[in-house]
Coordinates of C-alpha atoms and ligand atoms in Angstrom, one line a residue:
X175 CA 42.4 -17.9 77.1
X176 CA 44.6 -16.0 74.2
X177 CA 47.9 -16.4 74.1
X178 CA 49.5 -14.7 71.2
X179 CA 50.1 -16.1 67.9
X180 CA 53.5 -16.9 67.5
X181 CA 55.6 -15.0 64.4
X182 CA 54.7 -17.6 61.0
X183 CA 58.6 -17.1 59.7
X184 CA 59.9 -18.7 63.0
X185 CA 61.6 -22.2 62.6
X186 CA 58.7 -24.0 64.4
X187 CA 56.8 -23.0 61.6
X188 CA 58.9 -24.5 59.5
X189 CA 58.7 -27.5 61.5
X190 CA 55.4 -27.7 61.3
X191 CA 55.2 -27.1 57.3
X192 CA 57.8 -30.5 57.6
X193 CA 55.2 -32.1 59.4
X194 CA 52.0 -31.1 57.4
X195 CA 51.8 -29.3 54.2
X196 CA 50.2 -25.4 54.8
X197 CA 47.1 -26.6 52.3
X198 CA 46.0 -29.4 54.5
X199 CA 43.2 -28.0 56.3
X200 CA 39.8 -28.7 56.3
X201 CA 38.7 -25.3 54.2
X202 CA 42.2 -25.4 52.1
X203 CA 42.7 -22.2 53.5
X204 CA 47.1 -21.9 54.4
X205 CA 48.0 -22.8 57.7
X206 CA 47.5 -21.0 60.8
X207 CA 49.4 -21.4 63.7
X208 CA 46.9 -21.2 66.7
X209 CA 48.1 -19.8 69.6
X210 CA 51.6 -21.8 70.8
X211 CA 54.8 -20.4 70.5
X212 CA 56.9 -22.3 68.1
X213 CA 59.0 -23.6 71.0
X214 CA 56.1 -25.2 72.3
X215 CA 54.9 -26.8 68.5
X216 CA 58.4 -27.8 68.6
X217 CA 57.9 -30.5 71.2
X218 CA 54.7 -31.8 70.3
X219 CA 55.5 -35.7 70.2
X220 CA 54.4 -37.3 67.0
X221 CA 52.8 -40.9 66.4
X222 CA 54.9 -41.0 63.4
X223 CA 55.9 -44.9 63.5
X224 CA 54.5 -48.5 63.8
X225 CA 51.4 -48.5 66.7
X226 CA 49.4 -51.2 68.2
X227 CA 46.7 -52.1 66.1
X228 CA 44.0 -51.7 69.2
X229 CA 45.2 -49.0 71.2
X230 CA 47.5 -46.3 69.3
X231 CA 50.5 -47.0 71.3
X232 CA 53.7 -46.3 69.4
X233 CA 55.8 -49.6 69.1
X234 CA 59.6 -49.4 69.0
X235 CA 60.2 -51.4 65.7
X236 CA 57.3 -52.4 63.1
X237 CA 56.2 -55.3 64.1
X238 CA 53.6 -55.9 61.0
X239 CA 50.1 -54.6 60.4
X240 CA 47.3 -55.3 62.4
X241 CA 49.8 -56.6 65.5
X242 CA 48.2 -55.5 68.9
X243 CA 50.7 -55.1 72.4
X244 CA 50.7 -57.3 75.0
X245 CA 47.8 -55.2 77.6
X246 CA 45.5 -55.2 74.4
X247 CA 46.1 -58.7 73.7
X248 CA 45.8 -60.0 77.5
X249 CA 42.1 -57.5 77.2
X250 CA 40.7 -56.8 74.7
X251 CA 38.5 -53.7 74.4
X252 CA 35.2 -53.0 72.4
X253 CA 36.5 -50.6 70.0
X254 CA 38.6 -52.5 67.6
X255 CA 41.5 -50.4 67.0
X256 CA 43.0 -46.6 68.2
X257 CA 45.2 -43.8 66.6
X258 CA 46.3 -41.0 67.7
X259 CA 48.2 -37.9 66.2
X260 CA 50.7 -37.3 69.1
X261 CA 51.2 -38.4 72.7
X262 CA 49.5 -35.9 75.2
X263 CA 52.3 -34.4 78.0
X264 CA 52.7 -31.0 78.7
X265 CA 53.4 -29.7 74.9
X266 CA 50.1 -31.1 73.2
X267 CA 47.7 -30.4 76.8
X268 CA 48.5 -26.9 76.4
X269 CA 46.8 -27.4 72.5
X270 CA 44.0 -29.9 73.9
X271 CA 42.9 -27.2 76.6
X272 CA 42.7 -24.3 74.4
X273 CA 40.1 -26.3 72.1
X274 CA 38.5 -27.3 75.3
X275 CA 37.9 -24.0 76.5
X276 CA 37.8 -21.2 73.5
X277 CA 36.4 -21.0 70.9
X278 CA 39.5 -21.8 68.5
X279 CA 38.0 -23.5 64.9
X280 CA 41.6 -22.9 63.0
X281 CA 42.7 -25.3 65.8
X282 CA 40.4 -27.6 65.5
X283 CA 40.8 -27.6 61.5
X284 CA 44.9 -28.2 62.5
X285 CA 44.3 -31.4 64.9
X286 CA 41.2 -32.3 62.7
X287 CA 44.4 -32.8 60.1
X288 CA 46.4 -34.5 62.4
X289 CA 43.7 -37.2 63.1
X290 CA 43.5 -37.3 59.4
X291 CA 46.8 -37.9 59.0
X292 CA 47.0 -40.4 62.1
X293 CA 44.2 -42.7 61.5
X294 CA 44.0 -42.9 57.7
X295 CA 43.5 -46.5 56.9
X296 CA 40.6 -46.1 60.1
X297 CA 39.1 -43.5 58.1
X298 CA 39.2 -45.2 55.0
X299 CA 37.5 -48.3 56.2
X300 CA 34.9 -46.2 58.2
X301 CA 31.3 -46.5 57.2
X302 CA 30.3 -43.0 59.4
X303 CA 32.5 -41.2 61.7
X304 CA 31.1 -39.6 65.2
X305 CA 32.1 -37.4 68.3
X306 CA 32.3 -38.6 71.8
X307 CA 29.4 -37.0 73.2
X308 CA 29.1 -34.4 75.9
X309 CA 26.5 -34.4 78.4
X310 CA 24.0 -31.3 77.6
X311 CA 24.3 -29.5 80.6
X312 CA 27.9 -29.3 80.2
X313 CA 27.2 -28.4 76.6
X314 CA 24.8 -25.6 77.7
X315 CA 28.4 -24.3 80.0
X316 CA 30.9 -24.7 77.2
X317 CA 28.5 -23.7 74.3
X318 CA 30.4 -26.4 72.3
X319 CA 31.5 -30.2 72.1
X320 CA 35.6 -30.3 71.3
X321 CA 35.1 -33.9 70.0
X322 CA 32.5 -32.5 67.6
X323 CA 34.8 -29.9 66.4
X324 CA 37.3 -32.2 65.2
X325 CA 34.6 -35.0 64.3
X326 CA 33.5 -32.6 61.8
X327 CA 36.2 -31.1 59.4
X328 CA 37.5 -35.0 59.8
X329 CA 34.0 -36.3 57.8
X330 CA 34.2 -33.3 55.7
X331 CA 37.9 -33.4 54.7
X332 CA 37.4 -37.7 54.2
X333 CA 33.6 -37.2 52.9
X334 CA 32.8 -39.3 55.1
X335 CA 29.4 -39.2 57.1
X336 CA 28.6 -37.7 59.8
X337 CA 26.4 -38.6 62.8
X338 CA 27.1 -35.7 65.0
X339 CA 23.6 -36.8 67.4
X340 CA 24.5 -40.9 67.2
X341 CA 25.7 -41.2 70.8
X342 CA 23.8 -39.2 73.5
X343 CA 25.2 -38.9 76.9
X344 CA 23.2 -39.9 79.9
X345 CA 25.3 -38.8 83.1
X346 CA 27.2 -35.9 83.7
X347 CA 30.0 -35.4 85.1
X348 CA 34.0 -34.9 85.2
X349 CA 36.7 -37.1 85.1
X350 CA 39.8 -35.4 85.4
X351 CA 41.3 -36.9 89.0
X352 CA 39.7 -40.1 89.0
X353 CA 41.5 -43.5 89.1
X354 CA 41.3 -45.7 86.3
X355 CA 38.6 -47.9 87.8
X356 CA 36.8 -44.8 89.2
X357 CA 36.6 -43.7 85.1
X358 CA 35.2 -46.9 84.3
X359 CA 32.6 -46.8 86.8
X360 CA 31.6 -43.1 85.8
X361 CA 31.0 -44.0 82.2
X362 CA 29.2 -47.7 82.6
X363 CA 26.3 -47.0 80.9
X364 CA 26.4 -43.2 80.3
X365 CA 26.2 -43.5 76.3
X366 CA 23.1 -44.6 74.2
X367 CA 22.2 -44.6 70.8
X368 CA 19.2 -42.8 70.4
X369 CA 16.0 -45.2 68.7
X370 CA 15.9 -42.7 65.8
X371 CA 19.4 -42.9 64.8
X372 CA 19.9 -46.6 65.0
X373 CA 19.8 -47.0 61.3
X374 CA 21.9 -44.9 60.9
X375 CA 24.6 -47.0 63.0
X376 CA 23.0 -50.5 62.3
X377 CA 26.3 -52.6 60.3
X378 CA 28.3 -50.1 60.1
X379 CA 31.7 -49.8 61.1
X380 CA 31.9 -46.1 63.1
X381 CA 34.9 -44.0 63.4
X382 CA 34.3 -42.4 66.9
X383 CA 36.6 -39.5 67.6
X384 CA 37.7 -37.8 71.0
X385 CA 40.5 -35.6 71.9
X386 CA 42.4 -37.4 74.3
X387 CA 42.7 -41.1 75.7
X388 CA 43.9 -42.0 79.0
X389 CA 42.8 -45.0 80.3
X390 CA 40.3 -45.6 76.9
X391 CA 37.4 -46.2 79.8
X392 CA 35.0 -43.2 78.0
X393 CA 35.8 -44.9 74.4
X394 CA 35.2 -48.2 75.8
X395 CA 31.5 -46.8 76.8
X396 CA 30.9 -45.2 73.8
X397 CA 32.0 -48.2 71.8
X398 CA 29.9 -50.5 73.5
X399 CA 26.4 -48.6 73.2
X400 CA 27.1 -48.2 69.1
X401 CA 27.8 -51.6 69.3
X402 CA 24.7 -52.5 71.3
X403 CA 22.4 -50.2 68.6
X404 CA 24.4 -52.8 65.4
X405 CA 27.3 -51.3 64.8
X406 CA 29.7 -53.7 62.7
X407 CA 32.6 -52.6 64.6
X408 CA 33.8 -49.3 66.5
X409 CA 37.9 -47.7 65.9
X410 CA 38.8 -44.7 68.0
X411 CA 40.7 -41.6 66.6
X412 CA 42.2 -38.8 69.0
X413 CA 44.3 -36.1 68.5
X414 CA 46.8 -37.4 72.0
X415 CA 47.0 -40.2 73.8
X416 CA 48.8 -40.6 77.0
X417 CA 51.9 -42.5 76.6
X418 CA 51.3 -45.9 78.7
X419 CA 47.6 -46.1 78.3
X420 CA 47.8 -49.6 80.0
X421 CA 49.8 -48.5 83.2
X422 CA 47.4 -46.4 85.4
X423 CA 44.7 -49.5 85.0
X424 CA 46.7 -52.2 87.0
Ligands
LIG698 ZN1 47.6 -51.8 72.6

């Protein structure tokens, strides 16, 4: 899919300049505007305020650091905290497919930054940072892993390490459709750490990095095999989260 790029003296790139300054890309090359009209950057919904410490969710006033909402108080989950860049809705899937499904790497150097910018004190406290995995036959299909993409120029940009290989997924298959519970049940046990790269995840705290969170079920999976294999402690980073993360799980 190419849609055309969108003229760089509009006002949305503008906007955008506002919302990230043109050198803050992985390479340091100026900024790119991939493939949305400036309409559509325009109502890309920003994280921009105080969040729950364990899921991302944007809070209406600051309610101090390291507070959690009530849904990740009442249960808890085995990532420790969650940030993410913007909320995903119609504006920011439109961004989230095109990485999906082309082969965009200025994108994913733009929502790479956005993570960056998102989850900084996650990135600063992370020993290794790492890509939700994708399951190899699907990998042979798509020739690439999205996560990966933006898992990358995120280590490179922080100098951070990275463990591209540190989860491996073990069953295939889709979840766009299913219920919350049904997501849950499709990724119980479909991540391991592989023997040879336990030392590299042994007491260490691990950034893992996705592109969207719904229900946090995939996250919750991934977290749960790096902590298995001795990881200190797991935090999430994604470039969009849905906006109640909580309410499609009750
Ligand atoms: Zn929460």
């Amino acid at each position: 899919m190419k849609l055309p790029r969108p003229d760089i003296r509009s006002a949305g790139r503008g906007l955008l300049d506002l919302i990230l300054p043109p050198r803050a890309f992985d390479d340091g090359a100026p900024a790119q505007s991939p493939g949305l009209s400036a309409e559509a950057w325009s109502r890309i919904v920003f994280i921009d305020g105080p969040v729950c410490d364990g899921c991302g969710a944007p809070f209406p006033h600051d309610l101090g650091a390291g507070v959690c909402c009530a849904a990740c108080t009442a249960r808890p989950r085995l990532f420790s905290r969650a940030r993410a860049a913007c909320l995903y809705d119609e504006a920011s899937r439109d961004l989230v497919l095109q990485l999906k499904h082309a082969d965009r790497t200025e994108l994913s150097g733009l929502l790479a930054a956005w993570i960056g910018r998102a989850a900084a004190d996650l990135i600063a406290e992370a020993d290794a940072i790492a890509p939700v995995p994708m399951h190899r036959w699907r990998l042979f299909r798509r020739r690439y892993n999205q996560a990966a993409e933006l898992a990358r120029p995120l280590a490179r940009r922080f100098g951070r390490p990275y463990l591209p290989d540190a989860l491996r997924r073990l069953k295939a298959g889709g979840q766009a459709g299913k219920s919350a519970v049904g997501r849950r049940r499709a990724v119980a046990g479909a991540f391991e750490v592989p023997k040879m790269l336990r030392k590299h995840v042994e007491g260490r705290r691990i950034l893992l990095v996705d592109d969207v969170m719904t229900t946090g079920a995939t996250a919750d999976a991934c977290a749960r095999a790096l902590l298995r294999a001795g990881a200190r402690a797991v935090d999430l980073a994604v470039v969009a989260r849905v906006r109640e993360l909580h309410a499609s799980e009750t």
